Structure formats: structure tokens, C-alpha cells
Amino acid sequence: AIQMTQSPSSLSASVGDRVTITCRASQGIRNDLGWYQQKPGRAPRLLIYAASSLQSGVPSRFSGSASGTDFTLTISSLQPEDFATYYCLQDYDYPLTFGGGTRVDVK
Amino acid sequence: EVQLVESGGGLVQPGGSLRLSCAASGFTFSSYWMSWVRQVPGKVPEWVGDIKEDGSEKNYGDSVKGRFIISRDNAKNLLFLQMDSLTGEDTAVYYCVRDLGYCSGRICYSVYDSWGRGTLVTVSS
């Protein structure tokens, strides 16, 4: 199975900060990657698909990029509602696999 | 509005079976791949498997292959997950997920745009 290594596992940030989260795939996955946000007690919410396409209704402060097997989720200016856990998910090959998650909390 | 409502979770003994259902509404169910994702609270989600629009293709995660079966009833807008030979490691919240899908040229991507609230399965004696 394709391994997705996500970093950092946690970070502390303030409102207005620029936040960057990375996932590295164990092999090439083209751009077959999505980013999800999850808050406690809730289901994951899709933010980005196909590495860089913004899901409808998601604020434009969220963006995704790719470089080889490295994928990045950027929050340009962190808002109070963005404190949550973020996961990447590769859909290049079965079984689909998630990254280990990044918890973003208040500094 | 897309709605996915899971049911059928509960307490089951090790070695037992359980069948989860997901009632879909607000969209043309028969036009979408559907998936199951599970998550131990506080842990990373785990992809369980998916099923093609017409049920002709199914894929499973390694940890459930041979024990779980995904099926669907397009006439009733229902998705199912039959779980057999359950162990404590199957304890989790199980989510029903719609794959909106997105294709660019010949490349198609999974787009898990709608999730149910989940149903808790606890495997314990």
C-alpha cells in the first residue's frame, strides 16, 4: 500500500498566521490527492481534491500544491474556525490511504 | 441537499457479524461510487472500501478483505456494509461517503464530498 507521511503531526499557530502542512507519498501518485479537515465529533470535510482544486464552498484561503511526491496544504491566513485536524488522502491506487494527520491548535 | 444516514451500529461480540446501512437522499444515488471509511475516535481515518455505481466493482482495504462485503440497492437508495468475523480492531465509527468524482481528460479523481455522521461499532465481549 502507498504510505502517506504527513508533517508536522501538530502545530501551534495564531489567527492570521500562514500555515503549511505537507504530505509525502511513498511513490508517485500523480496529483491524486485530497485534503480533509476534521473537527472533534464531526466527519471529515473535503477541502481540496486533485491536489490543487478547491472544493465548492471552501474559503479561498485554503490552497493545495504538488511537487513530485510532495503535496502541500496552505492556509494563507488562519481563522478561528480553522483550528482542527487535517488529513491528506491518496486516491491514486487501492487501497486508498490517509496521512497521519496534523493537528492545528492555538498558540 | 445531500444526506447520508448510517444505521446498524452497536455492540457485538468478537467473532460476530453486523450489517450497516446507509440511507442516501438528495441526489441520484445510482450515479455515484460510494465508500465506507472508518475511524477509531482520536485516530487516523481508515478507508474500508468502495463500490461502483451499478455494484459491478468493489474494492476493499487490506484489513477487511475477505471479511467485509459492500453492496447497494439502487432502487431503495441504500448502501450496505456486511461485516463478519469481527475483532476488537474493527471497533470504530463507520462513515458512509459519496464519491463525487472528478475527471480531467482520462484521469479521474476520488472526491469524497459528502459524509454521513457515522455509526459506532463496538466489538467487545
CSV table of C-alpha atoms in Angstrom, one decimal:
chain,number,residue,atom,x,y,z
A,1,ALA,CA,0.0,0.0,0.0
A,2,ILE,CA,1.1,3.6,-0.6
A,3,GLN,CA,2.3,5.3,2.5
A,4,MET,CA,1.5,8.9,3.1
A,5,THR,CA,3.8,10.6,5.5
A,6,GLN,CA,2.3,13.8,6.8
A,7,SER,CA,4.1,16.5,8.7
A,8,PRO,CA,4.1,18.1,11.1
A,9,SER,CA,1.9,15.9,13.3
A,10,SER,CA,0.9,19.0,15.2
A,11,LEU,CA,1.5,22.7,15.2
A,12,SER,CA,0.5,25.8,17.2
A,13,ALA,CA,-0.5,28.9,15.4
A,14,SER,CA,-2.2,32.2,15.9
A,15,VAL,CA,-5.1,33.8,14.0
A,16,GLY,CA,-3.7,35.4,10.9
A,17,ASP,CA,-0.7,33.1,10.6
A,18,ARG,CA,0.2,31.3,7.4
A,19,VAL,CA,0.1,27.6,7.9
A,20,THR,CA,1.7,24.9,5.7
A,21,ILE,CA,1.1,21.1,6.0
A,22,THR,CA,2.9,18.6,3.9
A,23,CYS,CA,2.2,15.0,2.8
A,24,ARG,CA,4.9,12.9,1.1
A,25,ALA,CA,3.8,9.8,-0.9
A,26,SER,CA,6.0,6.7,-0.8
A,27,GLN,CA,5.7,6.5,-4.6
A,28,GLY,CA,4.4,8.6,-7.5
A,29,ILE,CA,0.7,9.3,-7.2
A,30,ARG,CA,0.3,11.9,-10.0
A,31,ASN,CA,-2.0,14.5,-8.4
A,32,ASP,CA,-4.4,12.0,-7.0
A,33,LEU,CA,-4.6,13.6,-3.5
A,34,GLY,CA,-7.2,15.3,-1.4
A,35,TRP,CA,-7.1,17.3,1.8
A,36,TYR,CA,-9.7,17.0,4.5
A,37,GLN,CA,-10.4,19.0,7.7
A,38,GLN,CA,-11.9,17.3,10.7
A,39,LYS,CA,-13.2,18.8,13.9
A,40,PRO,CA,-13.9,16.8,17.1
A,41,GLY,CA,-17.0,14.7,16.9
A,42,ARG,CA,-17.6,15.5,13.2
A,43,ALA,CA,-17.0,13.7,9.9
A,44,PRO,CA,-14.1,14.9,7.7
A,45,ARG,CA,-14.8,17.7,5.3
A,46,LEU,CA,-13.3,17.9,1.9
A,47,LEU,CA,-11.2,21.0,1.2
A,48,ILE,CA,-9.0,20.2,-1.8
A,49,TYR,CA,-9.1,17.5,-4.5
A,50,ALA,CA,-6.8,16.6,-7.3
A,51,ALA,CA,-4.0,18.2,-5.3
A,52,SER,CA,-5.0,21.7,-6.0
A,53,SER,CA,-8.7,22.1,-6.9
A,54,LEU,CA,-10.7,23.9,-4.3
A,55,GLN,CA,-13.9,22.2,-3.3
A,56,SER,CA,-17.0,24.3,-3.8
A,57,GLY,CA,-17.9,26.4,-0.7
A,58,VAL,CA,-14.4,26.2,0.8
A,59,PRO,CA,-12.8,29.6,1.5
A,60,SER,CA,-10.0,30.7,-0.8
A,61,ARG,CA,-7.5,31.0,2.0
A,62,PHE,CA,-7.1,27.2,1.6
A,63,SER,CA,-4.9,26.1,-1.3
A,64,GLY,CA,-3.1,22.9,-2.4
A,65,SER,CA,0.0,22.3,-4.4
A,66,ALA,CA,2.2,19.4,-5.6
A,67,SER,CA,5.8,18.9,-6.4
A,68,GLY,CA,6.7,15.3,-7.4
A,69,THR,CA,5.7,13.1,-4.4
A,70,ASP,CA,5.3,16.1,-2.1
A,71,PHE,CA,2.0,17.7,-1.5
A,72,THR,CA,1.2,20.9,0.5
A,73,LEU,CA,-1.9,22.4,2.0
A,74,THR,CA,-1.6,26.0,2.8
A,75,ILE,CA,-3.9,28.2,4.9
A,76,SER,CA,-2.9,31.7,3.9
A,77,SER,CA,-4.4,33.5,7.0
A,78,LEU,CA,-5.6,31.2,9.8
A,79,GLN,CA,-9.1,31.9,11.0
A,80,PRO,CA,-10.6,30.8,14.4
A,81,GLU,CA,-12.7,28.2,12.7
A,82,ASP,CA,-9.6,26.6,11.1
A,83,PHE,CA,-8.3,25.1,14.3
A,84,ALA,CA,-8.8,21.4,13.5
A,85,THR,CA,-7.1,18.3,12.4
A,86,TYR,CA,-6.1,18.0,8.7
A,87,TYR,CA,-5.6,14.8,6.7
A,88,CYS,CA,-4.4,14.0,3.2
A,89,LEU,CA,-5.8,11.1,1.3
A,90,GLN,CA,-4.3,9.5,-1.8
A,91,ASP,CA,-6.7,8.1,-4.3
A,92,TYR,CA,-4.1,7.0,-6.9
A,93,ASP,CA,-4.2,3.3,-6.1
A,94,TYR,CA,-6.1,0.9,-3.9
A,95,PRO,CA,-6.2,0.8,-1.0
A,96,LEU,CA,-6.7,4.5,-0.5
A,97,THR,CA,-4.6,5.7,2.3
A,98,PHE,CA,-4.6,8.6,4.7
A,99,GLY,CA,-1.7,10.6,6.0
A,100,GLY,CA,-1.2,10.6,9.8
A,101,GLY,CA,-2.9,13.9,10.4
A,102,THR,CA,-1.8,17.4,11.5
A,103,ARG,CA,-3.5,18.9,14.5
A,104,VAL,CA,-3.6,22.7,14.3
A,105,ASP,CA,-4.2,24.3,17.7
A,106,VAL,CA,-4.0,27.7,19.3
A,107,LYS,CA,-0.6,29.1,20.2
B,1,GLU,CA,-29.4,18.6,0.0
B,2,VAL,CA,-27.3,15.5,0.1
B,3,GLN,CA,-27.9,13.4,3.1
B,4,LEU,CA,-26.3,10.2,4.2
B,5,VAL,CA,-27.6,8.5,7.3
B,6,GLU,CA,-25.9,5.4,8.7
B,7,SER,CA,-27.5,2.9,10.9
B,8,GLY,CA,-27.0,-0.6,12.3
B,9,GLY,CA,-24.0,0.1,14.6
B,10,GLY,CA,-23.9,-1.2,18.1
B,11,LEU,CA,-22.2,-3.7,20.4
B,12,VAL,CA,-21.2,-7.1,19.0
B,13,GLN,CA,-19.1,-9.9,20.4
B,14,PRO,CA,-15.8,-10.9,18.9
B,15,GLY,CA,-16.3,-13.3,16.0
B,16,GLY,CA,-19.8,-11.9,15.4
B,17,SER,CA,-21.4,-10.2,12.5
B,18,LEU,CA,-23.1,-6.9,11.9
B,19,ARG,CA,-24.7,-5.2,8.9
B,20,LEU,CA,-24.5,-1.5,8.5
B,21,SER,CA,-26.9,0.5,6.2
B,22,CYS,CA,-26.6,4.0,4.8
B,23,ALA,CA,-29.7,5.7,3.5
B,24,ALA,CA,-29.0,8.2,0.8
B,25,SER,CA,-31.1,11.1,-0.3
B,26,GLY,CA,-30.9,14.5,-2.1
B,27,PHE,CA,-29.0,13.1,-5.1
B,28,THR,CA,-29.2,10.4,-7.8
B,29,PHE,CA,-27.7,7.6,-5.8
B,30,SER,CA,-27.3,5.2,-8.7
B,31,SER,CA,-24.9,7.7,-10.4
B,32,TYR,CA,-22.1,7.7,-7.8
B,33,TRP,CA,-19.5,5.4,-6.4
B,34,MET,CA,-19.9,5.1,-2.7
B,35,SER,CA,-17.4,4.3,0.0
B,36,TRP,CA,-17.1,3.3,3.6
B,37,VAL,CA,-14.5,4.9,5.9
B,38,ARG,CA,-14.0,4.1,9.5
B,39,GLN,CA,-12.2,5.9,12.3
B,40,VAL,CA,-11.3,5.0,15.8
B,41,PRO,CA,-12.1,8.2,17.8
B,42,GLY,CA,-8.9,10.3,18.1
B,43,LYS,CA,-7.1,8.2,15.4
B,44,VAL,CA,-6.5,8.4,11.7
B,45,PRO,CA,-9.4,7.5,9.4
B,46,GLU,CA,-9.1,4.2,7.6
B,47,TRP,CA,-10.5,3.6,4.1
B,48,VAL,CA,-12.7,0.4,4.2
B,49,GLY,CA,-13.8,0.0,0.6
B,50,ASP,CA,-15.9,1.3,-2.2
B,51,ILE,CA,-18.5,0.2,-4.8
B,52,LYS,CA,-19.2,1.2,-8.3
B,53,GLU,CA,-22.4,2.9,-9.3
B,54,ASP,CA,-24.0,-0.3,-10.5
B,55,GLY,CA,-22.4,-2.6,-7.9
B,56,SER,CA,-20.3,-4.4,-10.5
B,57,GLU,CA,-16.9,-3.4,-9.0
B,58,LYS,CA,-15.9,-3.4,-5.3
B,59,ASN,CA,-12.6,-2.7,-3.7
B,60,TYR,CA,-11.5,-3.3,-0.1
B,61,GLY,CA,-8.9,-2.3,2.4
B,62,ASP,CA,-6.4,-5.0,3.3
B,63,SER,CA,-7.6,-5.3,6.9
B,64,VAL,CA,-11.1,-6.1,5.9
B,65,LYS,CA,-10.7,-8.0,2.7
B,66,GLY,CA,-12.4,-11.4,2.9
B,67,ARG,CA,-14.4,-10.4,6.0
B,68,PHE,CA,-16.4,-7.4,4.8
B,69,ILE,CA,-18.8,-7.1,1.8
B,70,ILE,CA,-20.1,-3.8,0.4
B,71,SER,CA,-23.3,-3.9,-1.5
B,72,ARG,CA,-26.0,-1.5,-2.6
B,73,ASP,CA,-29.7,-1.3,-3.5
B,74,ASN,CA,-30.1,1.5,-6.1
B,75,ALA,CA,-33.9,1.1,-6.1
B,76,LYS,CA,-34.0,1.9,-2.5
B,77,ASN,CA,-31.0,4.3,-2.3
B,78,LEU,CA,-29.3,2.1,0.2
B,79,LEU,CA,-25.6,1.3,0.8
B,80,PHE,CA,-24.6,-1.7,3.0
B,81,LEU,CA,-21.6,-3.0,4.8
B,82,GLN,CA,-21.8,-6.6,5.9
B,83,MET,CA,-19.1,-7.2,8.5
B,84,ASP,CA,-18.2,-10.8,9.6
B,85,SER,CA,-15.6,-12.3,11.9
B,86,LEU,CA,-15.4,-9.1,13.8
B,87,THR,CA,-12.5,-8.4,16.2
B,88,GLY,CA,-11.7,-5.6,18.6
B,89,GLU,CA,-9.7,-3.9,15.9
B,90,ASP,CA,-12.9,-3.3,14.0
B,91,THR,CA,-14.2,-1.1,16.7
B,92,ALA,CA,-14.7,2.4,15.2
B,93,VAL,CA,-17.1,4.9,13.8
B,94,TYR,CA,-18.1,3.9,10.3
B,95,TYR,CA,-18.9,6.6,7.8
B,96,CYS,CA,-20.8,6.3,4.6
B,97,VAL,CA,-19.2,8.6,1.9
B,98,ARG,CA,-20.2,9.7,-1.5
B,99,ASP,CA,-17.5,10.0,-4.2
B,100,LEU,CA,-18.5,12.9,-6.3
B,101,GLY,CA,-15.7,12.0,-8.7
B,102,TYR,CA,-13.9,14.4,-11.0
B,103,CYS,CA,-12.3,13.6,-14.3
B,104,SER,CA,-9.8,15.7,-16.2
B,105,GLY,CA,-9.2,14.1,-19.6
B,106,ARG,CA,-8.6,10.4,-18.9
B,107,ILE,CA,-7.6,10.8,-15.3
B,108,CYS,CA,-10.3,10.6,-12.7
B,109,TYR,CA,-10.0,11.5,-9.0
B,110,SER,CA,-11.9,10.5,-6.0
B,111,VAL,CA,-13.8,13.4,-4.4
B,112,TYR,CA,-15.2,12.5,-1.1
B,113,ASP,CA,-17.6,15.4,-0.9
B,114,SER,CA,-20.4,14.1,1.4
B,115,TRP,CA,-20.1,12.2,4.6
B,116,GLY,CA,-22.7,10.8,6.9
B,117,ARG,CA,-22.5,11.4,10.7
B,118,GLY,CA,-21.2,7.9,11.2
B,119,THR,CA,-22.4,4.9,13.3
B,120,LEU,CA,-20.4,3.4,16.1
B,121,VAL,CA,-19.5,-0.2,16.1
B,122,THR,CA,-18.0,-1.7,19.2
B,123,VAL,CA,-16.6,-5.2,19.3
B,124,SER,CA,-16.3,-6.5,22.8
B,125,SER,CA,-17.2,-9.4,25.0
